[in-house]
Each structure stands twice: as C-alpha cells, then as structure tokens.
GROMACS .gro file of N, CA and C in nm:
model
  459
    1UNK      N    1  -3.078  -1.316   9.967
    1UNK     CA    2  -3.108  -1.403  10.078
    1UNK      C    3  -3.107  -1.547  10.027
    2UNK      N    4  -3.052  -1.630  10.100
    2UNK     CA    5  -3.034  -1.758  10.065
    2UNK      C    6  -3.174  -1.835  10.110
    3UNK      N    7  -3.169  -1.963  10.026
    3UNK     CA    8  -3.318  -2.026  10.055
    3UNK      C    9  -3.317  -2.077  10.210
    4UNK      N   10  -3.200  -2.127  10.267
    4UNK     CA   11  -3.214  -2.154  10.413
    4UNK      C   12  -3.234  -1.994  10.462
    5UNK      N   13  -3.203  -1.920  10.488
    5UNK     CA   14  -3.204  -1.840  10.560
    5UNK      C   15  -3.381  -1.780  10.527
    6UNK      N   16  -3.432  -1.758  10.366
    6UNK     CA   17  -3.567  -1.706  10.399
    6UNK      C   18  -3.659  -1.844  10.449
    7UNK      N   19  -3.623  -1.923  10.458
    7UNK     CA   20  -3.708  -2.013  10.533
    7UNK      C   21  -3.737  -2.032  10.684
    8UNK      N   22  -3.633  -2.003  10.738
    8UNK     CA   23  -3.571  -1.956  10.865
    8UNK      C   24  -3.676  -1.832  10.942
    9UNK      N   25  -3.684  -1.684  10.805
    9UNK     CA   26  -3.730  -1.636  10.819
    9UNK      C   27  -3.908  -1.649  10.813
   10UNK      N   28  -3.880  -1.681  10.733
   10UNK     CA   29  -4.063  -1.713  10.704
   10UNK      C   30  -4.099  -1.834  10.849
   11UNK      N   31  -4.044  -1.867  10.913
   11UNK     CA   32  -4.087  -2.006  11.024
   11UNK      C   33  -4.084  -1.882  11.146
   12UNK      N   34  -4.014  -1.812  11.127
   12UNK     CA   35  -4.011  -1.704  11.216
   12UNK      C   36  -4.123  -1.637  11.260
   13UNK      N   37  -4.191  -1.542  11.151
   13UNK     CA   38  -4.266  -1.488  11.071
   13UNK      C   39  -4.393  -1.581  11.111
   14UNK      N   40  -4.446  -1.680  11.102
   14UNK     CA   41  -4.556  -1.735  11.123
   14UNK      C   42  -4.586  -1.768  11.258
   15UNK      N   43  -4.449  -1.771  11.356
   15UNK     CA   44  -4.450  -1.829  11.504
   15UNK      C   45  -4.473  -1.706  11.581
   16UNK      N   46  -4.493  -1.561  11.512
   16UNK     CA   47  -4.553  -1.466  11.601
   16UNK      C   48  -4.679  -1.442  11.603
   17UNK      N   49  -4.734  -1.357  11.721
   17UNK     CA   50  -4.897  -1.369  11.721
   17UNK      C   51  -4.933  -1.226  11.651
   18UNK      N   52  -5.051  -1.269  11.557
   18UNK     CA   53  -5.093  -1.146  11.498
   18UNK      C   54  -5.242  -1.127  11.572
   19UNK      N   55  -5.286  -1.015  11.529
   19UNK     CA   56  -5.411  -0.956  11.539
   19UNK      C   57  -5.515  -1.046  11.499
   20UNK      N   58  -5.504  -1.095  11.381
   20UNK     CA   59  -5.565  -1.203  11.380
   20UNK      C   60  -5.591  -1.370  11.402
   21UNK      N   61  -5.500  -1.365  11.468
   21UNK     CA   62  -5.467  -1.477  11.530
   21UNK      C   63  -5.573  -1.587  11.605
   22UNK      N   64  -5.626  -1.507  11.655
   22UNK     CA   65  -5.731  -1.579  11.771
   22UNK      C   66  -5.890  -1.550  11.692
   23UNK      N   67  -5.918  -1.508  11.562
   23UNK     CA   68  -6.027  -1.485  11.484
   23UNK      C   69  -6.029  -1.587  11.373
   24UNK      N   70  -6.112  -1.647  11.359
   24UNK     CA   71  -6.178  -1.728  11.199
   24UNK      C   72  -6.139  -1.653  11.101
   25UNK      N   73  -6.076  -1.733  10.994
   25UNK     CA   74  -6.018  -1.688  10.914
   25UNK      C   75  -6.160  -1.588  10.825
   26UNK      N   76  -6.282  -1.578  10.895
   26UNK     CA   77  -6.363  -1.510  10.831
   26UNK      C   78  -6.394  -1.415  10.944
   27UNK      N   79  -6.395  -1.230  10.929
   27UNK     CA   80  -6.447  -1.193  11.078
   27UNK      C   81  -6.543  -1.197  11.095
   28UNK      N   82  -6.614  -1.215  11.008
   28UNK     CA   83  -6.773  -1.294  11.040
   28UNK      C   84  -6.810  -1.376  11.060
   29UNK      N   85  -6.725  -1.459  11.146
   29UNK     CA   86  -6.763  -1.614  11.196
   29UNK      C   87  -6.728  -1.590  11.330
   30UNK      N   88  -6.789  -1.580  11.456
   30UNK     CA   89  -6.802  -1.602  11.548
   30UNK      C   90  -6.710  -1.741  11.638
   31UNK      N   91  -6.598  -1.723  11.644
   31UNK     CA   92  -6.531  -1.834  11.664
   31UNK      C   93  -6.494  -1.846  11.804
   32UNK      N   94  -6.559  -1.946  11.883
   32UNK     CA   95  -6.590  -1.959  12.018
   32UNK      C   96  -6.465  -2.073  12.081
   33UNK      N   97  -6.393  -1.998  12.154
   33UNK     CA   98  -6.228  -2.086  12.225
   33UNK      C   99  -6.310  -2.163  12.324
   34UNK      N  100  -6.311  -2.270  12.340
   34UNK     CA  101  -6.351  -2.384  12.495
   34UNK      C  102  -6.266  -2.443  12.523
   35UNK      N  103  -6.304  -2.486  12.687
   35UNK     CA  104  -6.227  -2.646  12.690
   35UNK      C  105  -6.312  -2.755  12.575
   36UNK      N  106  -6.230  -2.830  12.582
   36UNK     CA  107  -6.319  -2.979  12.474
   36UNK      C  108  -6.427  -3.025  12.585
   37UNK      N  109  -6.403  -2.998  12.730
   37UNK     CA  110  -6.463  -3.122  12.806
   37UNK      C  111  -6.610  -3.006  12.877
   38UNK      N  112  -6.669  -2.930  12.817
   38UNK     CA  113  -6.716  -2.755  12.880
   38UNK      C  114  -6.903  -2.805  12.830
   39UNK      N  115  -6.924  -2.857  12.854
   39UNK     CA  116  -7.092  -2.847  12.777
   39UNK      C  117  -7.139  -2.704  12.789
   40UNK      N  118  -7.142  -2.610  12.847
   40UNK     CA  119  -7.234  -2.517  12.862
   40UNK      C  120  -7.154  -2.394  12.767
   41UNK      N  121  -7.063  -2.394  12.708
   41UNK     CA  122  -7.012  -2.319  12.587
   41UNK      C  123  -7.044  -2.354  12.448
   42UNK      N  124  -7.107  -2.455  12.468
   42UNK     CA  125  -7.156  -2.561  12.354
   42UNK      C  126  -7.262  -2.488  12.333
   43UNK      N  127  -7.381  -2.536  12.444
   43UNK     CA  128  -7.472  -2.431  12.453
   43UNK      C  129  -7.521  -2.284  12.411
   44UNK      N  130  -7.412  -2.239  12.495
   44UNK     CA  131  -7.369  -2.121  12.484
   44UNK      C  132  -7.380  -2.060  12.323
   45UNK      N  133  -7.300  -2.191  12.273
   45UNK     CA  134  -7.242  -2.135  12.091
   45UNK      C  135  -7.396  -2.142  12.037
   46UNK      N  136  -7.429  -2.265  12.038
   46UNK     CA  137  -7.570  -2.273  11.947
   46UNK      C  138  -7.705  -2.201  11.979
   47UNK      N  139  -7.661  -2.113  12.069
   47UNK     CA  140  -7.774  -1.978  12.068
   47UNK      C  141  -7.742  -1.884  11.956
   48UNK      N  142  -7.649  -1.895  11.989
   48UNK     CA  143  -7.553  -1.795  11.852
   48UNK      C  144  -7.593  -1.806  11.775
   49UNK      N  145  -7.557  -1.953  11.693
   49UNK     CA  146  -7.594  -1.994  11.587
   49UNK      C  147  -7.751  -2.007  11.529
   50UNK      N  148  -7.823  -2.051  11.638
   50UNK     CA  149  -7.983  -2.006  11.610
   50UNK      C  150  -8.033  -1.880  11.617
   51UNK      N  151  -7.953  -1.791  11.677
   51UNK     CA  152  -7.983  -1.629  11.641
   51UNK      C  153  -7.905  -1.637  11.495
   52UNK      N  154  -7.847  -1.669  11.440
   52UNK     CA  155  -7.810  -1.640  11.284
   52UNK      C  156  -7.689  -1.627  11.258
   53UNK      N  157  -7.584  -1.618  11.403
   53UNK     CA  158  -7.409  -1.557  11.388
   53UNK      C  159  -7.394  -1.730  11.268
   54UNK      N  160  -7.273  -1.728  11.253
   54UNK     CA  161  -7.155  -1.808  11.166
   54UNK      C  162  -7.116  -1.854  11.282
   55UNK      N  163  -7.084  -1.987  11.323
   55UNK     CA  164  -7.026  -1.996  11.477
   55UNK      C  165  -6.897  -2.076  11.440
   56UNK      N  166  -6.818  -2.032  11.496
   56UNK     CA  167  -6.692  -2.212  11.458
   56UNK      C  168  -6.660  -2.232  11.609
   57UNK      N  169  -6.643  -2.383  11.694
   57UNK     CA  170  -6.597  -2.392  11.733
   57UNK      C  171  -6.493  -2.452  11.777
   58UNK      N  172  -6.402  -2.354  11.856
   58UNK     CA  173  -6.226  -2.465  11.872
   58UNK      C  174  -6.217  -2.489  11.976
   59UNK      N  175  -6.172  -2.618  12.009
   59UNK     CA  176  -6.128  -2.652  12.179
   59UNK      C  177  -5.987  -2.652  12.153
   60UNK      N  178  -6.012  -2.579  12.310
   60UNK     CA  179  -5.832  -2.483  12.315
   60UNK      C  180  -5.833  -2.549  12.464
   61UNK      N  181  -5.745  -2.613  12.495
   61UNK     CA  182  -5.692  -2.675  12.629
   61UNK      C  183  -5.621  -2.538  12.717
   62UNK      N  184  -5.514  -2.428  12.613
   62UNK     CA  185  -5.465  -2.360  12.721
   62UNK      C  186  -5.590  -2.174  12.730
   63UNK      N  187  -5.658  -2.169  12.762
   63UNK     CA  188  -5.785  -2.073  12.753
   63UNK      C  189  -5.672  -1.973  12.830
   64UNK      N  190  -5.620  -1.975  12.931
   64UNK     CA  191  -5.577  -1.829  13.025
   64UNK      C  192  -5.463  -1.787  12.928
   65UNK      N  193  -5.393  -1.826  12.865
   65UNK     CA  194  -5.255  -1.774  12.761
   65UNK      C  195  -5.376  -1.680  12.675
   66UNK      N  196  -5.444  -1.732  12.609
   66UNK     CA  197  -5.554  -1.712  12.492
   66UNK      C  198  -5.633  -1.542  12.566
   67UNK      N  199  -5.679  -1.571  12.671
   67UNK     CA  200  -5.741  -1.442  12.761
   67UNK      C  201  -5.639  -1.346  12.770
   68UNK      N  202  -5.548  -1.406  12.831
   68UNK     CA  203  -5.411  -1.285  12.864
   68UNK      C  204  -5.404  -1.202  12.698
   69UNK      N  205  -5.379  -1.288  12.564
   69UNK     CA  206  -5.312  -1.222  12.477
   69UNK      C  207  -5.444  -1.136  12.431
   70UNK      N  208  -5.533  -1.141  12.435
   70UNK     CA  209  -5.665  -1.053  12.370
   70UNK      C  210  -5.697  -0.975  12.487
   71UNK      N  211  -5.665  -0.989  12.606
   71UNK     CA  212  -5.676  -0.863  12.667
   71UNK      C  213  -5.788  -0.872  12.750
   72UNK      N  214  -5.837  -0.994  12.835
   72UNK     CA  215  -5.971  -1.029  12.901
   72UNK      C  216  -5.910  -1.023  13.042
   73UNK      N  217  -5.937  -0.884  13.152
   73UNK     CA  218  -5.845  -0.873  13.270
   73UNK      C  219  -5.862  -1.016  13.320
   74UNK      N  220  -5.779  -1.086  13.400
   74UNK     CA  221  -5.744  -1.151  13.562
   74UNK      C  222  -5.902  -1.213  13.562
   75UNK      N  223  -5.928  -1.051  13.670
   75UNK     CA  224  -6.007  -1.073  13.758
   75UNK      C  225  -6.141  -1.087  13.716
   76UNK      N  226  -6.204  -1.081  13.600
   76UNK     CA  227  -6.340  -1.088  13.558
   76UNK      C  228  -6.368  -1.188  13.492
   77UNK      N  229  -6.269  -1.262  13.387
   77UNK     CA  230  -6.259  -1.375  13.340
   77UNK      C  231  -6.426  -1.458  13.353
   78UNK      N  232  -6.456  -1.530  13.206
   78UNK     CA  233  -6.589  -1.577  13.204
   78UNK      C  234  -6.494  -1.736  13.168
   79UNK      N  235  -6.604  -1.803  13.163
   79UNK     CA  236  -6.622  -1.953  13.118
   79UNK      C  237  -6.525  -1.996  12.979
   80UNK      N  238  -6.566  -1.936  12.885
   80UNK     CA  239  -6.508  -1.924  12.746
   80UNK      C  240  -6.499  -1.839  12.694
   81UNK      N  241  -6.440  -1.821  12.607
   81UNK     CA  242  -6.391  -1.685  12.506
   81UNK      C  243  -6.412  -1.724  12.386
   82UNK      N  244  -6.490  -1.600  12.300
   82UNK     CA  245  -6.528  -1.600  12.147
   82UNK      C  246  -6.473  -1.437  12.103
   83UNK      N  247  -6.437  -1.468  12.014
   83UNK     CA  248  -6.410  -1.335  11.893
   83UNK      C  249  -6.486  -1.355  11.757
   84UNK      N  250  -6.562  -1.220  11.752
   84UNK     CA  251  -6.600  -1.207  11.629
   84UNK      C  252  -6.590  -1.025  11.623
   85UNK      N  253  -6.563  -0.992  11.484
   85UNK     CA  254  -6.502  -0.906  11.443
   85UNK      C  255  -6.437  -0.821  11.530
   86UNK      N  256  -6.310  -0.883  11.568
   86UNK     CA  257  -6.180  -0.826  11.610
   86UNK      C  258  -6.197  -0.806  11.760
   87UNK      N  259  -6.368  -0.825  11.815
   87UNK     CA  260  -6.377  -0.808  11.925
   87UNK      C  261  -6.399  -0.915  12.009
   88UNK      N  262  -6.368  -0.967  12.165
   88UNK     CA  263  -6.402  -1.077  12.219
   88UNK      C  264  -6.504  -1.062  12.281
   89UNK      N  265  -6.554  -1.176  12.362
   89UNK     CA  266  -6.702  -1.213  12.425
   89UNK      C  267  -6.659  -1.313  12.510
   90UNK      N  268  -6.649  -1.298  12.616
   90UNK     CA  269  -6.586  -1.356  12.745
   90UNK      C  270  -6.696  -1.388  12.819
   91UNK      N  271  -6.721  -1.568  12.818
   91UNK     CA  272  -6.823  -1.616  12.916
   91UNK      C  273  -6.959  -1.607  12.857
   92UNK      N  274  -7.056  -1.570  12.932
   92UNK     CA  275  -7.187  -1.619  12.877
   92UNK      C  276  -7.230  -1.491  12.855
   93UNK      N  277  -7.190  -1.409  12.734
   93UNK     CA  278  -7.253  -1.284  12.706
   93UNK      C  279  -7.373  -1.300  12.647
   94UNK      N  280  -7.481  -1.266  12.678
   94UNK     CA  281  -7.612  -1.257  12.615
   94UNK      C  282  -7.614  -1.192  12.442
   95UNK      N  283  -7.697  -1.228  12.347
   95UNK     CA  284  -7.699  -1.198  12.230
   95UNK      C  285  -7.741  -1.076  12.220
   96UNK      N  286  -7.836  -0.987  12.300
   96UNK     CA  287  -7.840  -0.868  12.313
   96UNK      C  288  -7.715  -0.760  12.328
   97UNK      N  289  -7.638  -0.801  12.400
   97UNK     CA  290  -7.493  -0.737  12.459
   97UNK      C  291  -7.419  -0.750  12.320
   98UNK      N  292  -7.410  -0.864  12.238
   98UNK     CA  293  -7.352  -0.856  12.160
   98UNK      C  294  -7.379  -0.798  12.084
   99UNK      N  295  -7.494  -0.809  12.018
   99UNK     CA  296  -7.512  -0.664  11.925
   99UNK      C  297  -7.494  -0.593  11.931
  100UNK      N  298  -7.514  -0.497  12.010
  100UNK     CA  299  -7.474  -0.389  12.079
  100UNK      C  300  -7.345  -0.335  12.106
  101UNK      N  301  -7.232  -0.436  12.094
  101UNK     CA  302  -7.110  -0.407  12.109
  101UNK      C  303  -7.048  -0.432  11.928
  102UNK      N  304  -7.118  -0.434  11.853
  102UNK     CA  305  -7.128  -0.402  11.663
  102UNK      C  306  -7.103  -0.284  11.632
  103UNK      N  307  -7.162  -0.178  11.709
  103UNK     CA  308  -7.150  -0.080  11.689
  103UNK      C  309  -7.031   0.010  11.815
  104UNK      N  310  -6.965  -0.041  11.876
  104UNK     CA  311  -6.872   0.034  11.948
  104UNK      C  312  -6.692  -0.038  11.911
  105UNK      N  313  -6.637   0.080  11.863
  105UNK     CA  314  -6.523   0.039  11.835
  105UNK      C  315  -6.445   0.070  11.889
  106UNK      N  316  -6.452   0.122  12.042
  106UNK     CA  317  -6.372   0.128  12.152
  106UNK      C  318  -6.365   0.044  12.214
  107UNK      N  319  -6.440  -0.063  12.201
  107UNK     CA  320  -6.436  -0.122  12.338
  107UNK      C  321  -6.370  -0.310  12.227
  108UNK      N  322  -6.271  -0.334  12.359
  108UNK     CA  323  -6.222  -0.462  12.294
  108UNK      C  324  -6.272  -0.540  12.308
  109UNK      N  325  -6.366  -0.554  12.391
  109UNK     CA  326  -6.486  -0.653  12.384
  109UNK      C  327  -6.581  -0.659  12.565
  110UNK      N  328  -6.614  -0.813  12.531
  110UNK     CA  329  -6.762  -0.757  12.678
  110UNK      C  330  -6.738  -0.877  12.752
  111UNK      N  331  -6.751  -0.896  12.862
  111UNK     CA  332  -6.708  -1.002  12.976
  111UNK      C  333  -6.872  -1.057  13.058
  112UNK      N  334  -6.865  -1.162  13.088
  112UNK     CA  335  -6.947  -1.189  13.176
  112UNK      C  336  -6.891  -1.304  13.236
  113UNK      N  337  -6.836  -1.224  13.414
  113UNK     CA  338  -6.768  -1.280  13.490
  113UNK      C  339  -6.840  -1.431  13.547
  114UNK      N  340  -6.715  -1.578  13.574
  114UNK     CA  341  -6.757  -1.643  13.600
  114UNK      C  342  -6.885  -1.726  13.492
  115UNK      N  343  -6.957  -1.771  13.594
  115UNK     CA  344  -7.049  -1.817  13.513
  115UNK      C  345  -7.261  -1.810  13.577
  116UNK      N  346  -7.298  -1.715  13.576
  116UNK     CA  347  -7.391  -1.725  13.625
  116UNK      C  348  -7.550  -1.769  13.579
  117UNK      N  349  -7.588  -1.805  13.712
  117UNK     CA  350  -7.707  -1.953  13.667
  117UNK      C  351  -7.798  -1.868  13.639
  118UNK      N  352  -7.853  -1.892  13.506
  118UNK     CA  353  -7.996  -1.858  13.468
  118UNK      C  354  -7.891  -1.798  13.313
  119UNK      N  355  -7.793  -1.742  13.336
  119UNK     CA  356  -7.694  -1.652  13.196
  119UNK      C  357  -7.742  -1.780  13.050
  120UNK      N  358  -7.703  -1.711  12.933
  120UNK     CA  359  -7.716  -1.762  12.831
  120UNK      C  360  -7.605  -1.870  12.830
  121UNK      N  361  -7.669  -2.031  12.804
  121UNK     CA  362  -7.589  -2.128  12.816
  121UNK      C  363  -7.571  -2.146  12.981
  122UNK      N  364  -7.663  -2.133  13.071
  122UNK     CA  365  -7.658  -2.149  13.170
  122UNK      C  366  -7.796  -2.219  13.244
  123UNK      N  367  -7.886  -2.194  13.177
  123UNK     CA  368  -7.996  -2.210  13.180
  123UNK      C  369  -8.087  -2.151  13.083
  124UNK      N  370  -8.081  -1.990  13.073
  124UNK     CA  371  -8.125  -1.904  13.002
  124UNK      C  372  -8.255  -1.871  13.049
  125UNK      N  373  -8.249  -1.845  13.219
  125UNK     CA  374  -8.359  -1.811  13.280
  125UNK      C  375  -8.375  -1.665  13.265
  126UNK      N  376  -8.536  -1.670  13.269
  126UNK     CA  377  -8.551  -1.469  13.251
  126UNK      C  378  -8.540  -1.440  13.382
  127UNK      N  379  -8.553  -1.501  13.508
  127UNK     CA  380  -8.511  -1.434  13.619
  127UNK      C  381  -8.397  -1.435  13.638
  128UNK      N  382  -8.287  -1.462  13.554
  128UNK     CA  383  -8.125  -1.473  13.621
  128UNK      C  384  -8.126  -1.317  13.618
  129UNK      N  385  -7.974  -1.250  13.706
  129UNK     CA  386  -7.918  -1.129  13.731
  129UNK      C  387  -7.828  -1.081  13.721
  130UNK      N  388  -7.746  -1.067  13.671
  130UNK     CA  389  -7.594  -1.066  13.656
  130UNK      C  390  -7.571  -0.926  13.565
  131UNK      N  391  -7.439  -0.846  13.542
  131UNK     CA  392  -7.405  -0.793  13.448
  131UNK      C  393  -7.276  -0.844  13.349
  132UNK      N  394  -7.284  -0.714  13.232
  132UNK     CA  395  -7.183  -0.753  13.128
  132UNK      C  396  -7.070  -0.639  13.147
  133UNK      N  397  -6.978  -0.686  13.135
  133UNK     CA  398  -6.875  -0.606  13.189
  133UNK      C  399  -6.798  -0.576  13.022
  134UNK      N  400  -6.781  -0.467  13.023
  134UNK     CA  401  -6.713  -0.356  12.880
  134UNK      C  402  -6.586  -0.378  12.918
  135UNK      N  403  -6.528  -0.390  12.823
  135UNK     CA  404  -6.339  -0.369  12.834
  135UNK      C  405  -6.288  -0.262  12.713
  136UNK      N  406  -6.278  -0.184  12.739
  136UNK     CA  407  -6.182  -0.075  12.658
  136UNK      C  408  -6.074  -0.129  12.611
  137UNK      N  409  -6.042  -0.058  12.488
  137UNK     CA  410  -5.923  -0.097  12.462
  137UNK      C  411  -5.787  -0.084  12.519
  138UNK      N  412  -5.824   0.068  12.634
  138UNK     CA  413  -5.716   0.094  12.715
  138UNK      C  414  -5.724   0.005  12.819
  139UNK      N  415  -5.825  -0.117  12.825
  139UNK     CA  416  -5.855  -0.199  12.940
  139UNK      C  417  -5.898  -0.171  13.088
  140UNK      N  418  -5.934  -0.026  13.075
  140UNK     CA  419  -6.089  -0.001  13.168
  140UNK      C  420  -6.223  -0.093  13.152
  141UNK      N  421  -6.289  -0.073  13.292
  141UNK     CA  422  -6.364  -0.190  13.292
  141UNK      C  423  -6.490  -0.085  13.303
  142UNK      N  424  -6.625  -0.112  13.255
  142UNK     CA  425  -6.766  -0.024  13.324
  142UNK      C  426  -6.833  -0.136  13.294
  143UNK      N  427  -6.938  -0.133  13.408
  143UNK     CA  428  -7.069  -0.222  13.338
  143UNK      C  429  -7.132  -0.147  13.177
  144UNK      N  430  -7.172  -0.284  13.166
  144UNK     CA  431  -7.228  -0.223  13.011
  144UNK      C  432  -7.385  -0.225  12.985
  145UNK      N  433  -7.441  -0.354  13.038
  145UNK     CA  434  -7.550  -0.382  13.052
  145UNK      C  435  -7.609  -0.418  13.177
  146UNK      N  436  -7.683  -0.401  13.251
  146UNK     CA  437  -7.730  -0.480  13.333
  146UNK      C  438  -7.846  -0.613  13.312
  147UNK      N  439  -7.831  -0.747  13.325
  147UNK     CA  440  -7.944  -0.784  13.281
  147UNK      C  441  -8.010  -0.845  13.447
  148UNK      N  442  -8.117  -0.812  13.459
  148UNK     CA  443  -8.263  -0.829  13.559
  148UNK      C  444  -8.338  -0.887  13.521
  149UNK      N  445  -8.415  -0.974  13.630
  149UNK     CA  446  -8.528  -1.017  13.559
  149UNK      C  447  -8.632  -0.936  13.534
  150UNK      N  448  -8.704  -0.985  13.416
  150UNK     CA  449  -8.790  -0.911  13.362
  150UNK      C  450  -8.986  -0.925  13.420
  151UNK      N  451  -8.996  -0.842  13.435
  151UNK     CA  452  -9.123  -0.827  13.515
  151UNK      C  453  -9.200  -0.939  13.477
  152UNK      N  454  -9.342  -0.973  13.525
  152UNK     CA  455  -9.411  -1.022  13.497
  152UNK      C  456  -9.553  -0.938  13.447
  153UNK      N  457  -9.643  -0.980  13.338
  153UNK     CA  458  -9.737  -0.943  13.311
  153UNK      C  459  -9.867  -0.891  13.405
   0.00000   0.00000   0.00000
C-alpha cells in the first residue's frame, strides 16, 4: 500500500462512527452532550458530580443526529443526553435511576421525557412526578421507575 493511499485510508477509518464515539475517552466519566446555551443540564451535571460520578461536559449544537445515533426514540426525547458506561441518560434522569441502570446490561439506557418541573436539574422538588423511561437495546420502551412525591412525616 502506498503512503497516499494508507492515508486515504486511515482519514477514512476515523470519519466513521464507532461505539465509542459519543463516550469519554474514560467509561467512567459521565460525559453529558448539551446545548452551550441550556442552564438546567449544567445543573443537571453537577448533581452528578456532587453524588461522586466523573462528569465531562460537551456542548454539542447538533443533539438530535447525536440521539438518533445512540438510539434515544423520536418520541420520548429528554433535554440532554449523557453516556456513561456504554449506556445513555436522556434528560433529567434522577441519580437513583442511574444506578440502577449499572447493573442492567440490556437496556441501552433510561429517558426522561421532555423536561419536567420539580425533575433533577429542574428544580429537584420532592413533590415533582414524572417517570423514567427504559430503552432496550432492541429499543422497546417500559417505564422503569416511577418517581412520586414522597409522603410527608
């Protein structure tokens, strides 16, 4: 192979999308996709980070290309998108949900549609209501969690 031609190849070779593509070059870094202009993913991240994750964050102007290629359906779509180990976190997933999805290696990751008030990075009210939506890898959808508010004493 001639040096133009493996260069050719190798420019090739780097311009396709891998598996790891959309992950921190560490899978233990929690690497959270935003708009630049998004405060409440900001938010969002530094819960993370004060629960203890590795957080990096990137502002990504095109977010729906980024959803489409990891596999976050259409119709449920959250605020922002994070991957950490191989799995995503779509929108304002609570730190509970995420743990919890550590141990399941079916599922490509967890959604929380839109953006709802009181959700983590939303407020982070204990009366907010909303659920977390599971995505399979075959891209079936089930609730995963429900979160309610929590009683009073």
């Amino acid at each position: 192979m001639k040096r133009r031609e493996f260069i050719a190849a190798l420019a090739a070779t780097a311009a396709l999308p891998a598996t790891s593509a959309f992950a921190a070059a560490d899978a233990h870094v929690l690497a959270v996709y935003k708009d630049p202009d998004c405060g409440c993913c900001s938010l969002w991240a530094d819960a993370y980070r004060h629960a203890g994750y590795r957080v990096e964050i990137i502002d990504e102007r095109d977010l729906i290309s980024l959803k489409q290629k990891l596999g976050v359906p259409l119709d449920i779509q959250g605020c922002h998108t994070a991957v950490y180990r191989g799995q995503f976190l779509e929108g304002h997933v609570p730190i509970e949900a995420a743990r919890m999805l550590e141990n399941r290696n079916d599922l490509a990751g967890l959604v929380v549609p839109g953006m709802p008030a009181g959700s983590l990075g939303m407020g982070d009210d204990p009366s907010a209501s909303y659920d977390v939506i599971a995505v399979g890898k075959d891209g079936k959808t089930a609730v995963f969690l429900e979160i309610r508010p929590k009683a009073s004493p």
